[in-house]
Amino acid sequence: MTAVDDKTIVREYFNATGFDRWRRIYGDGEVNKVQLDIRTGHQQTVDTVLAWLKADDNLKGLTICDAGCGVGSLSIPLAEAGAQVFSSDISEKMVGEAKDRAAALSLENLTFAVQDLEGLTGRYHTVVCLDVLIHYPQTKAADMIQHLSSLAESRLILSFAPKTVFYTVLKKIGDFFPGPSKATRAYLHSEAQVVKILESQGWKIERNAMTKTRFYFSRLLEAVRT
């Protein structure tokens, strides 16, 4: 199956059965143990990014693109902290949910759009892309990283499921994303390859982190201009 097919699968999944599942996971309502574990892991990744950005003490007025914003878990707190945030997602339903969550806050510095990653344009101080690359194979991810790089002036933050022997084995036996309502195919990515792509675009790794729960695995890299 081609990379274009992967994008179609992602869009259709998150506009259909996947929307209700992941809206619950990213919310605060009752979920099963696996979903709670994934919620915890995802929130840890979001919290790490927020901590990094807040530690720099320059969020107010900073332009940030949240590519693949989901229900706004990162975009909304960034806007609340004073950043100028442009948020996009391939799923119309996800963007609709994010807008609903943000509506009560009346945030004038937060804009949402239904758009796939490759269609994004503009220039931003910081570009963030969390839990998106897992849906795409390495060759497609390389193109995505290069495009995100072209949008970022000073910083690019990415998360991906790392390709290690341990996680590869888990994936093969079906434990990586368990359950009948699993999302799209989960792709693992070599950290060395991701770093190589970033370096080829003029970036160096500034900070990194690893989030690991029972069912959620995410490597987080912050790249800055050399």
mmCIF file of C-alpha atoms in Angstrom:
data_model
loop_
_atom_site.group_PDB
_atom_site.id
_atom_site.type_symbol
_atom_site.label_atom_id
_atom_site.label_comp_id
_atom_site.label_asym_id
_atom_site.label_seq_id
_atom_site.Cartn_x
_atom_site.Cartn_y
_atom_site.Cartn_z
ATOM 1 C CA MET A 1 0.000 0.000 0.000
ATOM 2 C CA THR A 2 1.358 3.400 -0.936
ATOM 3 C CA ALA A 3 2.026 6.377 1.311
ATOM 4 C CA VAL A 4 -0.903 8.207 -0.308
ATOM 5 C CA ASP A 5 -3.125 5.372 0.832
ATOM 6 C CA ASP A 6 -1.784 5.769 4.346
ATOM 7 C CA LYS A 7 -2.858 9.415 4.357
ATOM 8 C CA THR A 8 -6.329 8.481 3.153
ATOM 9 C CA ILE A 9 -6.595 5.830 5.829
ATOM 10 C CA VAL A 10 -5.579 8.306 8.524
ATOM 11 C CA ARG A 11 -8.092 10.918 7.355
ATOM 12 C CA GLU A 12 -10.968 8.460 7.092
ATOM 13 C CA TYR A 13 -10.178 6.747 10.393
ATOM 14 C CA PHE A 14 -10.070 9.964 12.424
ATOM 15 C CA ASN A 15 -13.243 11.204 10.778
ATOM 16 C CA ALA A 16 -15.092 7.967 11.582
ATOM 17 C CA THR A 17 -14.652 5.257 14.241
ATOM 18 C CA GLY A 18 -11.303 6.591 15.371
ATOM 19 C CA PHE A 19 -12.709 10.000 16.258
ATOM 20 C CA ASP A 20 -14.923 8.784 19.103
ATOM 21 C CA ARG A 21 -12.187 6.529 20.470
ATOM 22 C CA TRP A 22 -9.461 9.167 20.503
ATOM 23 C CA ARG A 23 -11.756 11.945 21.688
ATOM 24 C CA ARG A 24 -12.369 9.834 24.793
ATOM 25 C CA ILE A 25 -8.681 9.063 25.189
ATOM 26 C CA TYR A 26 -7.730 12.729 24.922
ATOM 27 C CA GLY A 27 -10.561 13.777 27.231
ATOM 28 C CA ASP A 28 -11.136 13.279 30.926
ATOM 29 C CA GLY A 29 -14.066 10.876 30.908
ATOM 30 C CA GLU A 30 -14.179 7.204 31.796
ATOM 31 C CA VAL A 31 -12.091 4.911 29.565
ATOM 32 C CA ASN A 32 -10.747 1.366 29.766
ATOM 33 C CA LYS A 33 -7.330 0.536 31.210
ATOM 34 C CA VAL A 34 -5.529 0.488 27.859
ATOM 35 C CA GLN A 35 -7.024 3.816 26.806
ATOM 36 C CA LEU A 36 -6.166 5.322 30.188
ATOM 37 C CA ASP A 37 -2.574 4.174 29.756
ATOM 38 C CA ILE A 38 -2.371 5.793 26.305
ATOM 39 C CA ARG A 39 -4.005 8.973 27.662
ATOM 40 C CA THR A 40 -1.391 9.136 30.401
ATOM 41 C CA GLY A 41 1.477 8.628 27.954
ATOM 42 C CA HIS A 42 0.220 11.210 25.478
ATOM 43 C CA GLN A 43 -0.314 13.766 28.225
ATOM 44 C CA GLN A 44 3.227 13.178 29.481
ATOM 45 C CA THR A 45 4.540 13.985 26.003
ATOM 46 C CA VAL A 46 2.419 17.149 25.837
ATOM 47 C CA ASP A 47 3.539 18.176 29.331
ATOM 48 C CA THR A 48 7.190 17.707 28.366
ATOM 49 C CA VAL A 49 6.824 19.985 25.358
ATOM 50 C CA LEU A 50 5.007 22.596 27.427
ATOM 51 C CA ALA A 51 7.744 22.463 30.062
ATOM 52 C CA TRP A 52 10.453 22.926 27.426
ATOM 53 C CA LEU A 53 8.723 25.926 25.873
ATOM 54 C CA LYS A 54 7.800 27.562 29.165
ATOM 55 C CA ALA A 55 11.356 27.095 30.467
ATOM 56 C CA ASP A 56 12.623 29.372 27.691
ATOM 57 C CA ASP A 57 10.429 32.140 29.140
ATOM 58 C CA ASN A 58 9.518 33.656 25.766
ATOM 59 C CA LEU A 59 6.159 32.107 24.906
ATOM 60 C CA LYS A 60 4.164 35.331 24.867
ATOM 61 C CA GLY A 61 3.726 36.359 21.248
ATOM 62 C CA LEU A 62 5.794 33.463 19.902
ATOM 63 C CA THR A 63 4.429 32.037 16.632
ATOM 64 C CA ILE A 64 3.854 28.283 16.875
ATOM 65 C CA CYS A 65 2.438 25.800 14.381
ATOM 66 C CA ASP A 66 0.891 22.692 15.936
ATOM 67 C CA ALA A 67 0.839 20.284 12.996
ATOM 68 C CA GLY A 68 -1.542 17.427 13.708
ATOM 69 C CA CYS A 69 -3.209 19.170 16.638
ATOM 70 C CA GLY A 70 -5.848 16.521 17.348
ATOM 71 C CA VAL A 71 -8.317 17.880 19.901
ATOM 72 C CA GLY A 72 -6.040 20.759 20.915
ATOM 73 C CA SER A 73 -4.248 19.159 23.874
ATOM 74 C CA LEU A 74 -1.111 21.197 23.160
ATOM 75 C CA SER A 75 -2.509 24.127 21.179
ATOM 76 C CA ILE A 76 -4.934 25.330 23.829
ATOM 77 C CA PRO A 77 -2.453 25.568 26.743
ATOM 78 C CA LEU A 78 0.106 27.194 24.429
ATOM 79 C CA ALA A 79 -2.428 29.860 23.475
ATOM 80 C CA GLU A 80 -3.396 30.300 27.114
ATOM 81 C CA ALA A 81 0.290 30.960 27.834
ATOM 82 C CA GLY A 82 0.256 33.780 25.274
ATOM 83 C CA ALA A 83 1.705 32.188 22.136
ATOM 84 C CA GLN A 84 0.253 32.905 18.689
ATOM 85 C CA VAL A 85 -0.833 29.400 17.686
ATOM 86 C CA PHE A 86 -1.846 28.026 14.301
ATOM 87 C CA SER A 87 -3.263 24.517 14.651
ATOM 88 C CA SER A 88 -4.098 22.075 11.914
ATOM 89 C CA ASP A 89 -5.221 18.486 11.572
ATOM 90 C CA ILE A 90 -6.107 16.200 8.687
ATOM 91 C CA SER A 91 -9.364 15.263 10.446
ATOM 92 C CA GLU A 92 -12.295 17.655 10.202
ATOM 93 C CA LYS A 93 -13.896 16.076 13.251
ATOM 94 C CA MET A 94 -10.749 16.447 15.351
ATOM 95 C CA VAL A 95 -10.490 20.126 14.444
ATOM 96 C CA GLY A 96 -14.168 20.574 15.273
ATOM 97 C CA GLU A 97 -13.618 19.049 18.705
ATOM 98 C CA ALA A 98 -10.569 21.249 19.285
ATOM 99 C CA LYS A 99 -12.592 24.347 18.369
ATOM 100 C CA ASP A 100 -15.332 23.321 20.796
ATOM 101 C CA ARG A 101 -12.815 22.873 23.610
ATOM 102 C CA ALA A 102 -11.246 26.249 22.897
ATOM 103 C CA ALA A 103 -14.504 28.163 22.385
ATOM 104 C CA ALA A 104 -15.236 28.731 26.063
ATOM 105 C CA LEU A 105 -11.817 30.333 26.528
ATOM 106 C CA SER A 106 -12.304 32.986 23.816
ATOM 107 C CA LEU A 107 -8.680 32.782 22.706
ATOM 108 C CA GLU A 108 -8.044 35.313 19.947
ATOM 109 C CA ASN A 109 -4.483 34.045 19.462
ATOM 110 C CA LEU A 110 -5.516 30.533 18.405
ATOM 111 C CA THR A 111 -6.475 29.569 14.841
ATOM 112 C CA PHE A 112 -7.600 26.154 13.601
ATOM 113 C CA ALA A 113 -7.629 24.696 10.084
ATOM 114 C CA VAL A 114 -8.474 21.362 8.491
ATOM 115 C CA GLN A 115 -5.337 20.634 6.518
ATOM 116 C CA ASP A 116 -2.928 17.786 5.936
ATOM 117 C CA LEU A 117 0.660 18.281 6.978
ATOM 118 C CA GLU A 118 2.020 18.566 3.455
ATOM 119 C CA GLY A 119 -0.377 21.389 2.640
ATOM 120 C CA LEU A 120 0.820 23.631 5.460
ATOM 121 C CA THR A 121 2.356 26.962 4.470
ATOM 122 C CA GLY A 122 3.791 29.976 6.268
ATOM 123 C CA ARG A 123 6.704 30.598 8.604
ATOM 124 C CA TYR A 124 6.668 30.070 12.352
ATOM 125 C CA HIS A 125 9.230 30.457 15.096
ATOM 126 C CA THR A 126 8.449 26.929 16.309
ATOM 127 C CA VAL A 127 6.790 23.968 14.601
ATOM 128 C CA VAL A 128 5.554 21.043 16.690
ATOM 129 C CA CYS A 129 4.359 17.691 15.346
ATOM 130 C CA LEU A 130 3.355 15.139 17.980
ATOM 131 C CA ASP A 131 2.172 11.559 17.457
ATOM 132 C CA VAL A 132 1.728 11.957 13.687
ATOM 133 C CA LEU A 133 4.745 10.206 12.158
ATOM 134 C CA ILE A 134 3.636 6.880 13.630
ATOM 135 C CA HIS A 135 0.940 6.741 10.930
ATOM 136 C CA TYR A 136 3.420 6.944 8.036
ATOM 137 C CA PRO A 137 6.352 4.840 6.755
ATOM 138 C CA GLN A 138 9.939 6.086 6.939
ATOM 139 C CA THR A 139 10.100 7.332 3.348
ATOM 140 C CA LYS A 140 6.941 9.384 3.765
ATOM 141 C CA ALA A 141 8.057 10.610 7.186
ATOM 142 C CA ALA A 142 11.271 11.914 5.631
ATOM 143 C CA ASP A 143 9.278 14.094 3.220
ATOM 144 C CA MET A 144 7.091 15.308 6.082
ATOM 145 C CA ILE A 145 10.055 16.261 8.254
ATOM 146 C CA GLN A 146 11.636 18.147 5.379
ATOM 147 C CA HIS A 147 8.405 20.062 4.768
ATOM 148 C CA LEU A 148 7.979 20.886 8.460
ATOM 149 C CA SER A 149 11.567 22.079 8.445
ATOM 150 C CA SER A 150 10.751 24.585 5.716
ATOM 151 C CA LEU A 151 8.069 26.132 7.950
ATOM 152 C CA ALA A 152 10.193 26.501 11.081
ATOM 153 C CA GLU A 153 12.493 29.466 11.607
ATOM 154 C CA SER A 154 14.128 28.527 14.908
ATOM 155 C CA ARG A 155 12.839 25.256 16.335
ATOM 156 C CA LEU A 156 11.237 21.971 15.300
ATOM 157 C CA ILE A 157 9.828 19.494 17.839
ATOM 158 C CA LEU A 158 8.891 15.978 16.734
ATOM 159 C CA SER A 159 7.695 12.814 18.393
ATOM 160 C CA PHE A 160 7.782 9.324 16.919
ATOM 161 C CA ALA A 161 7.644 5.685 17.969
ATOM 162 C CA PRO A 162 11.295 4.580 18.097
ATOM 163 C CA LYS A 163 12.415 1.556 16.120
ATOM 164 C CA THR A 164 14.171 -0.738 18.563
ATOM 165 C CA VAL A 165 14.373 -4.509 18.767
ATOM 166 C CA PHE A 166 12.071 -4.518 21.781
ATOM 167 C CA TYR A 167 9.333 -2.372 20.229
ATOM 168 C CA THR A 168 9.628 -4.173 16.911
ATOM 169 C CA VAL A 169 8.933 -7.481 18.632
ATOM 170 C CA LEU A 170 5.963 -6.000 20.492
ATOM 171 C CA LYS A 171 4.554 -4.657 17.264
ATOM 172 C CA LYS A 172 4.922 -7.987 15.492
ATOM 173 C CA ILE A 173 3.005 -9.866 18.162
ATOM 174 C CA GLY A 174 0.213 -7.308 18.129
ATOM 175 C CA ASP A 175 0.834 -5.687 21.494
ATOM 176 C CA PHE A 176 2.013 -2.312 20.286
ATOM 177 C CA PHE A 177 -1.509 -1.017 19.683
ATOM 178 C CA PRO A 178 -3.859 -3.654 21.040
ATOM 179 C CA GLY A 179 -7.582 -4.008 20.594
ATOM 180 C CA PRO A 180 -10.070 -4.392 17.748
ATOM 181 C CA SER A 181 -10.412 -0.615 17.346
ATOM 182 C CA LYS A 182 -6.703 -0.037 16.808
ATOM 183 C CA ALA A 183 -5.946 3.007 14.715
ATOM 184 C CA THR A 184 -4.001 3.003 11.456
ATOM 185 C CA ARG A 185 -0.951 0.850 10.953
ATOM 186 C CA ALA A 186 1.745 1.828 13.431
ATOM 187 C CA TYR A 187 5.140 2.583 11.898
ATOM 188 C CA LEU A 188 8.339 2.635 13.928
ATOM 189 C CA HIS A 189 11.129 5.039 12.989
ATOM 190 C CA SER A 190 14.874 4.834 13.442
ATOM 191 C CA GLU A 191 16.028 7.679 15.660
ATOM 192 C CA ALA A 192 19.343 7.762 13.811
ATOM 193 C CA GLN A 193 17.496 8.269 10.525
ATOM 194 C CA VAL A 194 15.264 10.994 11.964
ATOM 195 C CA VAL A 195 18.315 12.817 13.339
ATOM 196 C CA LYS A 196 20.100 12.429 9.999
ATOM 197 C CA ILE A 197 17.158 14.029 8.186
ATOM 198 C CA LEU A 198 17.055 16.891 10.662
ATOM 199 C CA GLU A 199 20.789 17.506 10.383
ATOM 200 C CA SER A 200 20.542 17.535 6.585
ATOM 201 C CA GLN A 201 18.055 20.409 6.942
ATOM 202 C CA GLY A 202 20.374 22.463 9.142
ATOM 203 C CA TRP A 203 19.175 21.396 12.591
ATOM 204 C CA LYS A 204 20.923 20.126 15.703
ATOM 205 C CA ILE A 205 19.294 18.271 18.600
ATOM 206 C CA GLU A 206 18.936 20.497 21.650
ATOM 207 C CA ARG A 207 16.731 18.437 23.975
ATOM 208 C CA ASN A 208 15.256 14.948 23.930
ATOM 209 C CA ALA A 209 12.950 12.837 26.051
ATOM 210 C CA MET A 210 11.313 9.423 26.067
ATOM 211 C CA THR A 211 7.766 8.705 27.207
ATOM 212 C CA LYS A 212 7.110 5.056 27.963
ATOM 213 C CA THR A 213 4.019 3.530 29.454
ATOM 214 C CA ARG A 214 2.671 0.041 28.907
ATOM 215 C CA PHE A 215 0.985 0.810 25.576
ATOM 216 C CA TYR A 216 2.441 4.193 24.607
ATOM 217 C CA PHE A 217 5.999 4.749 23.403
ATOM 218 C CA SER A 218 7.153 8.110 22.099
ATOM 219 C CA ARG A 219 10.598 9.567 21.461
ATOM 220 C CA LEU A 220 10.647 13.350 21.572
ATOM 221 C CA LEU A 221 13.298 15.499 19.871
ATOM 222 C CA GLU A 222 13.743 19.264 19.921
ATOM 223 C CA ALA A 223 15.872 20.552 17.040
ATOM 224 C CA VAL A 224 17.241 24.088 16.738
ATOM 225 C CA ARG A 225 18.992 25.863 13.898
ATOM 226 C CA THR A 226 22.750 25.374 13.765
#
